[in-house]
Tab-separated table of C-alpha atoms in Angstrom:
chain	number	residue	atom	x	y	z
A	200	MET	CA	3.763	-1.789	20.555
A	201	PRO	CA	6.743	-0.359	21.641
A	202	ARG	CA	8.604	-1.971	24.955
A	203	LEU	CA	7.914	-0.295	28.309
A	204	THR	CA	11.043	1.472	29.492
A	205	TRP	CA	11.774	2.074	33.026
A	206	LEU	CA	10.897	5.698	33.416
A	207	GLU	CA	7.699	5.150	31.225
A	208	ARG	CA	7.275	2.504	34.025
A	209	ILE	CA	7.168	4.410	37.029
A	210	MET	CA	5.347	7.001	34.773
A	211	ASN	CA	2.876	3.922	34.345
A	212	THR	CA	2.338	4.057	38.273
A	213	VAL	CA	1.947	8.201	38.001
A	214	ALA	CA	-1.202	7.893	36.026
A	215	ASP	CA	-2.964	5.136	38.258
A	216	ARG	CA	-2.717	7.271	41.475
A	217	GLY	CA	-3.426	10.177	39.013
A	218	ARG	CA	-6.741	8.597	37.762
A	219	GLU	CA	-7.866	8.588	41.035
A	220	LEU	CA	-6.901	12.030	41.773
A	221	ILE	CA	-9.185	13.298	38.938
A	222	GLY	CA	-11.816	11.157	39.244
A	223	LEU	CA	-11.625	8.337	36.003
A	224	ARG	CA	-13.156	5.181	37.453
A	225	ASP	CA	-13.959	2.620	34.727
A	226	ASN	CA	-17.587	1.885	36.852
A	227	GLU	CA	-18.483	5.765	36.222
A	228	ALA	CA	-20.622	8.336	33.903
A	229	GLN	CA	-16.632	9.520	31.657
A	230	ASP	CA	-16.035	13.038	30.024
A	231	THR	CA	-16.108	12.944	25.677
A	232	LEU	CA	-12.880	12.854	25.009
A	233	PRO	CA	-12.467	16.845	23.555
A	234	ASP	CA	-13.101	17.868	27.277
A	235	LEU	CA	-10.466	15.743	28.472
A	236	CYS	CA	-8.532	16.800	25.979
A	237	ARG	CA	-9.944	20.738	27.510
A	238	ARG	CA	-9.276	20.032	30.898
A	239	LEU	CA	-5.708	18.152	29.738
A	240	ILE	CA	-5.031	21.645	28.846
A	241	ALA	CA	-5.850	23.394	31.774
A	242	GLY	CA	-4.100	21.388	34.511
A	243	ARG	CA	-1.184	21.616	36.335
A	244	GLY	CA	-1.213	18.602	38.524
A	245	GLU	CA	2.096	16.551	37.055
A	246	ALA	CA	0.317	13.250	38.423
A	247	SER	CA	-3.586	14.306	36.798
A	248	ASN	CA	-2.343	15.808	33.753
A	249	ILE	CA	0.242	11.985	33.092
A	250	ALA	CA	-3.432	10.197	33.623
A	251	LEU	CA	-5.471	12.203	31.627
A	252	ALA	CA	-3.195	12.049	28.786
A	253	ARG	CA	-2.486	8.394	28.581
A	254	GLU	CA	-6.952	7.852	28.589
A	255	ILE	CA	-7.011	9.816	26.324
A	256	LEU	CA	-4.673	8.077	24.353
A	257	GLN	CA	-6.422	4.761	24.504
A	258	ARG	CA	-9.535	6.298	24.377
A	259	PHE	CA	-8.456	7.019	20.821
A	260	GLU	CA	-7.010	3.958	20.350
A	261	GLY	CA	-10.417	2.223	20.704
A	262	LEU	CA	-12.619	4.884	18.637
A	263	GLY	CA	-13.445	3.075	15.388
A	264	GLY	CA	-12.506	4.874	11.653
A	265	ASP	CA	-15.745	7.576	11.588
A	266	GLU	CA	-15.290	8.814	16.003
A	267	LYS	CA	-11.168	9.270	15.170
A	268	THR	CA	-12.837	11.558	12.066
A	269	ALA	CA	-14.507	13.172	14.073
A	270	PHE	CA	-11.765	13.460	16.671
A	271	PHE	CA	-9.161	14.741	14.101
A	272	LEU	CA	-12.041	17.480	12.817
A	273	THR	CA	-12.860	19.058	16.653
A	274	LEU	CA	-9.494	19.117	16.720
A	275	ALA	CA	-9.215	21.091	13.562
A	276	ASP	CA	-11.916	22.592	14.725
A	277	SER	CA	-12.000	23.698	18.083
A	278	PHE	CA	-8.961	23.273	19.415
A	279	GLY	CA	-6.885	25.928	17.017
A	280	PRO	CA	-6.094	29.975	17.882
A	281	ASP	CA	-8.206	32.647	18.723
A	282	ALA	CA	-8.856	35.194	16.734
A	283	THR	CA	-9.945	37.809	18.987
A	284	ARG	CA	-7.225	37.205	21.396
A	285	ILE	CA	-4.569	37.503	18.008
A	286	HIS	CA	-6.416	40.633	16.951
A	287	GLU	CA	-5.475	41.962	20.466
A	288	ALA	CA	-2.246	40.926	20.435
A	289	VAL	CA	-1.416	42.051	16.705
A	290	ALA	CA	-2.890	45.323	17.867
A	291	ALA	CA	-0.748	45.632	21.319
A	292	PHE	CA	2.170	44.707	18.902
A	293	GLN	CA	1.595	47.805	16.316
A	294	SER	CA	1.668	50.239	19.609
A	295	ASP	CA	4.708	48.468	21.294
A	296	GLN	CA	3.585	47.866	24.586
A	297	PRO	CA	4.986	46.050	27.286
A	298	ASP	CA	5.920	41.965	26.989
A	299	SER	CA	3.602	42.116	23.196
A	300	LEU	CA	5.503	40.208	21.205
A	301	LEU	CA	5.529	36.996	24.129
A	302	ARG	CA	1.493	38.047	24.184
A	303	LEU	CA	1.836	37.270	20.304
A	304	LEU	CA	2.947	34.453	20.208
A	305	ASP	CA	1.325	32.621	22.809
A	306	ALA	CA	-2.580	33.937	21.067
A	307	VAL	CA	-1.038	32.113	17.664
A	308	GLU	CA	0.114	28.833	18.673
A	309	PRO	CA	-3.169	26.543	18.553
A	310	PRO	CA	-3.906	24.829	21.672
A	311	ARG	CA	-3.554	21.429	20.123
A	312	GLN	CA	-0.282	21.884	20.343
A	313	GLU	CA	-0.636	22.724	24.176
A	314	LEU	CA	-2.521	19.560	23.777
A	315	PHE	CA	0.211	17.078	21.975
A	316	ARG	CA	2.674	17.851	24.174
A	317	ARG	CA	0.808	17.443	27.269
A	318	LEU	CA	-0.260	13.479	25.573
A	319	ASN	CA	3.272	13.550	24.954
A	320	MET	CA	3.564	12.850	29.125
A	321	ALA	CA	1.808	9.666	28.926
A	322	PRO	CA	4.377	6.248	28.600
A	323	LEU	CA	5.039	5.634	25.422
A	324	GLY	CA	3.004	9.125	24.815
A	325	THR	CA	5.039	9.594	21.024
A	326	ALA	CA	4.541	6.272	20.010
A	327	SER	CA	0.918	7.335	20.521
A	328	LEU	CA	1.565	9.637	19.144
A	329	VAL	CA	3.371	8.995	15.838
A	330	ALA	CA	0.329	6.383	15.393
A	331	MET	CA	-1.912	9.067	15.656
A	332	ARG	CA	-0.780	11.230	13.051
A	333	ALA	CA	-0.431	8.229	10.948
A	334	GLU	CA	-4.011	7.735	11.122
A	335	LEU	CA	-4.722	11.374	10.755
A	336	LEU	CA	-3.119	11.000	6.959
A	337	ASP	CA	-5.225	8.664	5.998
A	338	ARG	CA	-7.302	11.172	6.333
A	339	LEU	CA	-5.928	14.206	4.657
A	340	ARG	CA	-7.279	13.984	1.380
A	341	GLU	CA	-10.867	13.545	2.010
A	342	GLN	CA	-10.807	15.564	4.670
A	343	PRO	CA	-8.500	19.059	3.595
A	344	LEU	CA	-9.469	20.712	7.005
A	345	LEU	CA	-7.073	18.649	8.484
A	346	SER	CA	-4.046	19.996	7.158
A	347	ALA	CA	-4.050	22.135	9.562
A	348	VAL	CA	-3.590	19.893	12.633
A	349	ASP	CA	-1.034	18.431	10.637
A	350	ALA	CA	1.056	21.143	10.831
A	351	ASP	CA	1.013	21.596	14.245
A	352	PHE	CA	2.109	17.250	14.339
A	353	ARG	CA	4.473	17.993	11.896
A	354	HIS	CA	6.256	21.015	13.953
A	355	LEU	CA	6.302	19.153	17.424
A	356	LEU	CA	7.147	15.615	15.282
A	357	ALA	CA	10.498	17.929	13.441
A	358	SER	CA	11.343	19.422	17.018
A	359	TRP	CA	11.125	15.981	18.780
A	360	PHE	CA	12.791	14.046	15.641
A	361	ASN	CA	15.562	16.446	15.454
A	362	ARG	CA	19.187	15.077	14.587
A	363	GLY	CA	20.125	15.741	17.644
A	364	PHE	CA	18.608	12.942	19.637
A	365	LEU	CA	18.919	10.384	17.393
A	366	ARG	CA	21.261	7.292	17.712
A	367	LEU	CA	23.241	5.425	14.459
A	368	GLN	CA	23.126	2.129	15.284
A	369	ARG	CA	24.171	-0.847	13.371
A	370	ILE	CA	22.221	-3.657	12.557
A	371	ASP	CA	23.500	-7.284	12.051
A	372	TRP	CA	22.590	-11.252	12.570
A	373	HIS	CA	22.637	-10.118	16.424
A	374	SER	CA	21.028	-7.743	16.443
A	375	PRO	CA	17.175	-8.088	18.601
A	376	ALA	CA	14.209	-11.176	16.783
A	377	GLU	CA	12.595	-7.872	17.337
A	378	MET	CA	14.025	-5.945	15.582
A	379	LEU	CA	15.465	-7.461	12.911
A	380	GLU	CA	11.569	-8.442	12.128
A	381	LYS	CA	10.925	-5.013	12.621
A	382	LEU	CA	13.452	-4.748	9.438
A	383	MET	CA	11.926	-7.133	7.274
A	384	ARG	CA	8.891	-5.913	7.112
A	385	TYR	CA	9.091	-1.933	6.904
A	386	GLU	CA	12.248	-3.054	3.553
A	387	SER	CA	10.164	-1.888	0.917
A	388	VAL	CA	12.355	-0.801	-1.896
A	389	HIS	CA	12.984	-4.349	-2.732
A	390	PRO	CA	11.149	-6.654	-0.315
A	391	ILE	CA	13.318	-9.393	1.725
A	392	ARG	CA	12.141	-12.796	1.734
A	393	GLY	CA	12.443	-14.683	4.435
A	394	TRP	CA	15.183	-15.005	7.525
A	395	ASP	CA	17.325	-16.383	4.942
A	396	ASP	CA	18.031	-14.339	2.456
A	397	LEU	CA	17.519	-11.517	5.672
A	398	GLN	CA	20.898	-12.923	6.859
A	399	ARG	CA	22.385	-12.233	3.214
A	400	ARG	CA	21.507	-9.266	3.432
A	401	LEU	CA	23.440	-8.666	6.980
A	402	GLY	CA	26.998	-10.971	5.908
A	403	ASP	CA	29.671	-9.604	6.189
A	404	ASP	CA	30.173	-7.702	3.302
A	405	ARG	CA	26.841	-5.809	4.368
A	406	ARG	CA	25.921	-3.447	6.076
A	407	CYS	CA	22.124	-1.362	7.433
A	408	PHE	CA	22.499	1.554	10.169
A	409	GLY	CA	19.827	2.856	11.509
A	410	PHE	CA	18.306	5.645	13.297
A	411	PHE	CA	16.770	5.751	16.695
A	412	HIS	CA	15.192	7.674	19.027
A	413	PRO	CA	15.361	7.536	23.325
A	414	ALA	CA	11.370	7.202	23.056
A	415	LEU	CA	11.165	4.504	20.955
A	416	PRO	CA	14.214	2.487	20.865
A	417	ASP	CA	13.440	-1.231	19.241
A	418	GLU	CA	12.302	1.393	16.207
A	419	PRO	CA	14.678	1.992	13.178
A	420	LEU	CA	13.270	5.216	12.106
A	421	ILE	CA	15.489	4.529	8.503
A	422	PHE	CA	17.642	2.535	7.487
A	423	VAL	CA	20.130	2.159	4.920
A	424	GLU	CA	21.575	-1.140	2.814
A	425	VAL	CA	25.138	-1.130	1.805
A	426	ALA	CA	27.108	-3.592	-0.397
A	427	LEU	CA	30.741	-3.933	-0.300
A	428	SER	CA	32.581	-4.608	-3.370
A	429	ARG	CA	35.420	-4.123	-5.968
A	430	GLU	CA	32.673	-2.618	-8.408
A	431	MET	CA	30.138	0.539	-8.957
A	432	ALA	CA	26.958	-1.879	-9.352
A	433	ALA	CA	24.807	-2.320	-12.822
A	434	GLU	CA	22.436	-4.359	-11.409
A	435	ILE	CA	20.359	-5.261	-8.326
A	436	ALA	CA	20.191	-8.231	-8.511
A	437	PRO	CA	23.332	-10.053	-7.403
A	438	LEU	CA	23.259	-7.369	-5.281
A	439	ILE	CA	19.647	-9.054	-3.407
A	440	ASP	CA	20.327	-12.577	-4.186
A	441	PRO	CA	20.082	-14.760	-1.058
A	442	GLY	CA	22.127	-17.726	-2.754
A	443	ALA	CA	25.376	-14.826	-3.382
A	444	PRO	CA	28.972	-15.589	-2.702
A	445	TRP	CA	30.512	-13.722	0.741
A	446	THR	CA	33.697	-11.921	-0.046
A	447	ASP	CA	35.580	-9.512	1.742
A	448	PRO	CA	35.148	-6.349	3.270
A	449	TYR	CA	38.524	-5.069	3.667
A	450	THR	CA	38.808	-6.466	0.566
A	451	ALA	CA	36.090	-4.396	-1.438
A	452	ASP	CA	36.823	-0.289	-2.790
A	453	THR	CA	32.931	1.095	-3.458
A	454	ALA	CA	30.715	1.040	-1.060
A	455	VAL	CA	26.684	0.829	-2.926
A	456	PHE	CA	23.798	2.610	-0.955
A	457	PHE	CA	21.166	0.654	-2.452
A	458	SER	CA	17.853	0.701	-0.504
A	459	ILE	CA	16.657	3.658	2.062
A	460	ASN	CA	14.017	2.982	3.561
A	461	ASN	CA	11.572	5.413	6.023
A	462	SER	CA	9.887	3.149	8.724
A	463	LEU	CA	7.266	4.855	10.257
A	464	LYS	CA	3.935	6.478	8.210
A	465	GLY	CA	3.582	8.993	10.581
A	466	LEU	CA	6.904	9.946	10.104
A	467	ARG	CA	6.510	10.556	7.220
A	468	GLY	CA	7.921	14.780	6.121
A	469	ILE	CA	10.393	14.156	9.124
A	470	SER	CA	13.659	14.212	7.149
A	471	PHE	CA	16.379	11.801	8.162
A	472	GLY	CA	18.026	10.544	5.024
A	473	SER	CA	20.611	13.829	4.808
A	474	PHE	CA	21.228	13.139	7.770
A	475	LEU	CA	22.069	9.698	8.115
A	476	LEU	CA	24.006	8.938	4.229
A	477	LYS	CA	26.221	11.650	5.868
A	478	GLN	CA	27.164	9.704	9.136
A	479	VAL	CA	27.278	6.408	7.047
A	480	LEU	CA	29.178	8.075	4.716
A	481	SER	CA	31.845	9.109	8.067
A	482	ASP	CA	31.291	5.556	9.325
A	483	LEU	CA	32.356	3.710	6.634
A	484	GLY	CA	35.218	5.226	5.763
A	485	ALA	CA	36.679	5.021	9.023
A	486	GLU	CA	35.998	1.731	10.210
A	487	LEU	CA	37.769	0.314	5.837
A	488	THR	CA	39.637	3.033	5.211
A	489	GLN	CA	40.623	1.023	1.827
A	490	LEU	CA	36.936	2.441	0.830
A	491	LYS	CA	37.346	5.054	-2.284
A	492	HIS	CA	34.111	5.652	-3.886
A	493	PHE	CA	30.613	6.010	-2.360
A	494	VAL	CA	27.890	5.346	-4.443
A	495	THR	CA	24.036	4.361	-4.886
A	496	LEU	CA	22.210	1.881	-7.026
A	497	SER	CA	18.668	3.821	-6.688
A	498	PRO	CA	15.146	2.889	-8.280
A	499	MET	CA	13.459	5.756	-11.065
A	500	PRO	CA	9.765	5.628	-9.179
A	501	ARG	CA	8.212	7.325	-11.217
A	502	PHE	CA	10.294	7.063	-14.496
A	503	ALA	CA	7.439	4.990	-16.416
A	504	GLU	CA	4.616	8.001	-15.075
A	505	GLY	CA	6.683	10.674	-16.575
A	506	LEU	CA	8.068	9.493	-19.340
A	507	ASN	CA	4.687	7.901	-20.241
A	508	ARG	CA	3.567	11.914	-20.024
A	509	LEU	CA	6.899	13.333	-22.049
A	510	LEU	CA	5.601	11.138	-24.986
A	511	ALA	CA	2.828	12.012	-25.223
A	512	GLY	CA	3.633	15.654	-24.812
A	513	GLU	CA	1.424	16.488	-21.845
A	514	VAL	CA	4.355	18.308	-20.073
A	515	ASP	CA	4.015	21.661	-20.419
A	516	GLY	CA	7.831	22.728	-22.544
A	517	TRP	CA	8.010	19.455	-24.159
A	518	PRO	CA	5.667	19.092	-26.844
A	519	ILE	CA	6.132	16.294	-29.302
A	520	ASP	CA	8.633	18.107	-31.995
A	521	ARG	CA	10.837	18.746	-29.547
A	522	LEU	CA	11.236	15.316	-28.293
A	523	ASP	CA	10.915	14.237	-32.272
A	524	GLN	CA	14.046	17.032	-32.843
A	525	ILE	CA	16.003	15.173	-29.709
A	526	LEU	CA	15.488	11.261	-30.904
A	527	SER	CA	16.281	12.331	-34.851
A	528	ASP	CA	19.181	10.344	-34.947
A	529	HIS	CA	17.369	7.632	-34.358
A	530	GLN	CA	14.122	7.671	-36.498
A	531	ALA	CA	15.253	5.716	-38.672
A	532	GLY	CA	15.686	2.307	-36.657
A	533	LEU	CA	12.521	3.313	-34.759
A	534	GLN	CA	10.697	3.611	-38.038
A	535	GLU	CA	12.200	0.187	-38.700
A	536	LEU	CA	11.593	-1.717	-35.053
A	537	SER	CA	7.759	0.095	-34.377
A	538	GLY	CA	5.915	0.902	-38.223
A	539	GLN	CA	5.898	4.772	-36.817
A	540	ASP	CA	6.929	7.489	-38.616
A	541	SER	CA	7.584	9.312	-35.601
A	542	PRO	CA	10.054	8.833	-32.898
A	543	CYS	CA	8.135	9.571	-30.330
A	544	ALA	CA	5.383	7.609	-31.303
A	545	ALA	CA	7.639	4.726	-32.030
A	546	MET	CA	9.306	4.274	-28.605
A	547	GLN	CA	5.119	4.406	-27.528
A	548	ALA	CA	4.465	1.562	-29.516
A	549	LEU	CA	7.995	-0.635	-28.252
A	550	LEU	CA	7.456	0.101	-24.775
A	551	SER	CA	3.874	-0.948	-24.189
A	552	ALA	CA	4.895	-3.774	-26.001
A	553	GLY	CA	7.636	-4.824	-24.806
A	554	GLN	CA	7.581	-3.568	-21.646
A	555	ALA	CA	11.370	-2.576	-22.033
A	556	ARG	CA	12.718	-6.150	-22.350
A	557	ARG	CA	15.940	-6.468	-23.495
A	558	ASP	CA	15.235	-6.639	-26.723
A	559	SER	CA	12.508	-4.940	-27.513
A	560	VAL	CA	13.521	-1.203	-27.056
A	561	PRO	CA	16.888	0.093	-27.932
A	562	SER	CA	19.434	1.155	-25.586
A	563	GLU	CA	20.844	4.904	-26.106
A	564	PRO	CA	17.143	6.329	-26.685
A	565	LEU	CA	15.729	5.045	-23.689
A	566	ALA	CA	19.279	5.704	-22.044
A	567	ARG	CA	18.544	9.291	-23.657
A	568	LEU	CA	15.126	10.306	-22.575
A	569	ALA	CA	15.475	8.750	-18.843
A	570	LEU	CA	18.750	11.153	-18.498
A	571	LEU	CA	15.718	14.109	-19.259
A	572	TYR	CA	13.422	13.044	-17.634
A	573	LEU	CA	16.767	13.054	-14.626
A	574	SER	CA	17.687	16.594	-15.627
A	575	GLU	CA	15.200	18.164	-16.924
A	576	LEU	CA	11.414	16.882	-15.971
A	577	LYS	CA	10.295	18.891	-12.935
A	578	GLN	CA	6.432	19.106	-10.726
A	579	ASP	CA	6.180	22.158	-8.824
A	580	GLY	CA	9.902	23.585	-8.928
A	581	GLY	CA	11.548	20.797	-7.776
A	582	LEU	CA	12.541	17.214	-9.741
A	583	PHE	CA	9.645	15.622	-11.342
A	584	ASP	CA	11.724	12.363	-9.790
A	585	PRO	CA	11.665	12.430	-5.939
A	586	VAL	CA	14.639	10.332	-5.438
A	587	ALA	CA	17.253	12.434	-7.693
A	588	ALA	CA	16.164	15.244	-5.276
A	589	PHE	CA	17.024	13.774	-2.765
A	590	HIS	CA	20.213	12.288	-3.354
A	591	LEU	CA	21.149	15.767	-5.809
A	592	ALA	CA	20.210	18.489	-3.151
A	593	ASN	CA	22.142	15.472	-0.479
A	594	GLY	CA	25.324	16.260	-2.607
A	595	ALA	CA	25.292	13.683	-4.616
A	596	VAL	CA	26.226	13.451	-8.298
A	597	LEU	CA	24.322	11.214	-11.041
A	598	GLU	CA	27.318	9.626	-12.286
A	599	ARG	CA	25.284	6.543	-14.053
A	600	ILE	CA	22.542	5.512	-15.900
A	601	ASN	CA	21.940	1.501	-15.963
A	602	LEU	CA	18.636	0.137	-17.891
A	603	HIS	CA	18.007	-3.479	-17.599
A	604	ALA	CA	19.053	-3.361	-13.527
A	605	ASP	CA	15.926	-4.361	-12.312
A	606	CYS	CA	14.296	-7.202	-13.735
A	607	SER	CA	11.389	-7.823	-11.403
A	608	ALA	CA	8.284	-6.893	-11.750
A	609	LYS	CA	8.150	-3.120	-10.312
A	610	GLY	CA	11.312	-2.254	-11.253
A	611	GLN	CA	9.660	-3.430	-14.492
A	612	ALA	CA	6.289	-1.592	-14.723
A	613	GLN	CA	7.850	1.889	-12.732
A	614	SER	CA	10.625	2.352	-14.068
A	615	TYR	CA	10.869	-0.110	-17.101
A	616	GLY	CA	13.905	-1.775	-15.801
A	617	LEU	CA	16.488	1.396	-15.647
A	618	MET	CA	18.322	1.601	-12.482
A	619	VAL	CA	20.660	5.029	-11.623
A	620	ASN	CA	24.217	5.437	-9.762
A	621	TYR	CA	25.102	8.430	-7.589
A	622	ARG	CA	28.277	8.588	-6.718
A	623	TYR	CA	28.948	10.901	-2.675
A	624	ASP	CA	32.174	12.704	-3.499
A	625	PRO	CA	32.865	13.629	0.994
A	626	GLU	CA	35.879	16.584	-0.549
A	627	GLN	CA	32.394	18.316	-2.425
A	628	ILE	CA	29.610	16.768	-1.643
A	629	VAL	CA	29.223	20.302	-0.094
A	630	THR	CA	29.405	21.912	-2.504
A	631	ASN	CA	27.552	20.114	-5.612
A	632	HIS	CA	25.215	20.451	-2.779
A	633	GLU	CA	25.314	24.331	-3.510
A	634	ALA	CA	25.076	24.220	-6.818
A	635	PHE	CA	21.927	22.162	-6.749
A	636	VAL	CA	19.861	23.918	-4.424
A	637	GLN	CA	21.070	28.001	-4.910
A	638	ALA	CA	20.690	27.596	-8.858
A	639	GLY	CA	19.283	23.869	-9.540
A	640	ARG	CA	22.305	22.834	-11.687
A	641	ILE	CA	22.848	19.278	-11.482
A	642	VAL	CA	26.468	18.160	-11.606
A	643	MET	CA	27.277	15.169	-13.516
A	644	SER	CA	29.720	12.850	-14.569
A	645	ARG	CA	31.671	13.714	-17.963
A	646	ALA	CA	29.883	11.081	-19.850
A	647	LEU	CA	26.076	12.107	-18.770
A	648	GLN	CA	27.150	15.700	-19.569
A	649	ARG	CA	28.314	14.978	-23.005
A	650	GLU	CA	25.390	13.570	-23.780
A	651	HIS	CA	22.876	16.018	-21.972
A	652	ASP	CA	25.255	18.950	-23.769
A	653	LYS	CA	24.972	16.928	-27.474
A	654	HIS	CA	21.511	15.916	-27.299
A	655	LEU	CA	19.340	17.978	-24.505
A	656	SER	CA	20.954	21.513	-23.664
A	657	GLY	CA	19.760	22.910	-27.434
A	658	LYS	CA	23.078	22.215	-29.003
A	659	ARG	CA	23.704	21.036	-31.613
């Protein structure tokens, strides 16, 4: 649990006094949790509301799993907007009655939004609500009725955690131990294996930046790790090797962003990443003026899944005969290696047998399929690969595809070891962003664009 600020300590004192004012004594019969929520929504006194909010959050935390599910279902069923009020407000709005728009806006807002706002008054209320939403997310698949409750959470959290409230802070070896421990716990892209590993990640030729919020002062909501070097990295192992030699950051001309992590599950879907990268680009450029290149070394988390679906003919618009045509200039070599006539069948066999070891799958056809996956494979109207969608929407250039870049078990399983460099040119970010979000055009390096035009765009 986050530490209490001086204001939260005062609020705890107010809440203690408020318990007596509203009759919340430990040994007497207690209202149900939904009853307390209704009292909180209707309450007028500040001290009593703070006490009620703290009581509700403490009781929720003590519930069992089924009881929490029942509470969320009650929020969905009994704390939604009143249909009668909405119909009356719509009728008033259509008849141009004075203040009818305000009445309509008030009618359509679910009471649970006001409940969440008032729960946020409790000491550590924001942290508790973020944790509550994390519990809710665990239940969404089995309880689709809770999606309305989650929509209200997202609406409020997006306001409370907007960019104006966030503070960028560098995290280094001298940061508080509690913060460093959280960094190790939250790093999910390339796990940190102990304190020696962490110390190397925070060395002089490394940078780590996080966004922090006043209500969660010790929680890095999102953080990015950067390596300073003299080249665009093509594999991850040297960047995360605890024994890698340290270099002088002032001789580097390239900043390599190699890990971005969202920390709190309860803030899933609340976007911080684009703000973080742009701010870090600016701060690094101001600190290290000799830096000329800003690139990522990014995973392809769904490549194995997407490629297997492509090769099996399960992707609309990409039948196997079309893929065979794309790989036709490699047919003879693939047939010799696999014994399969079809290039798709050959790639399937080789990938299945060798898990993309350096000597098991020819590099050129694998790289071509990776470019197809990144640039053409779609889902729900957007790119299939979430990392590609993120960076390209932020104005990056699809710069280079690297084979054998992540030889870890995780890298082999999710992407057959492939990783991607995205390049950020500060002067072109806005133009690239507009091209992608307005027209769906992916800006590529010249080498990748030539490859795409030659083999993937229908040109021969």
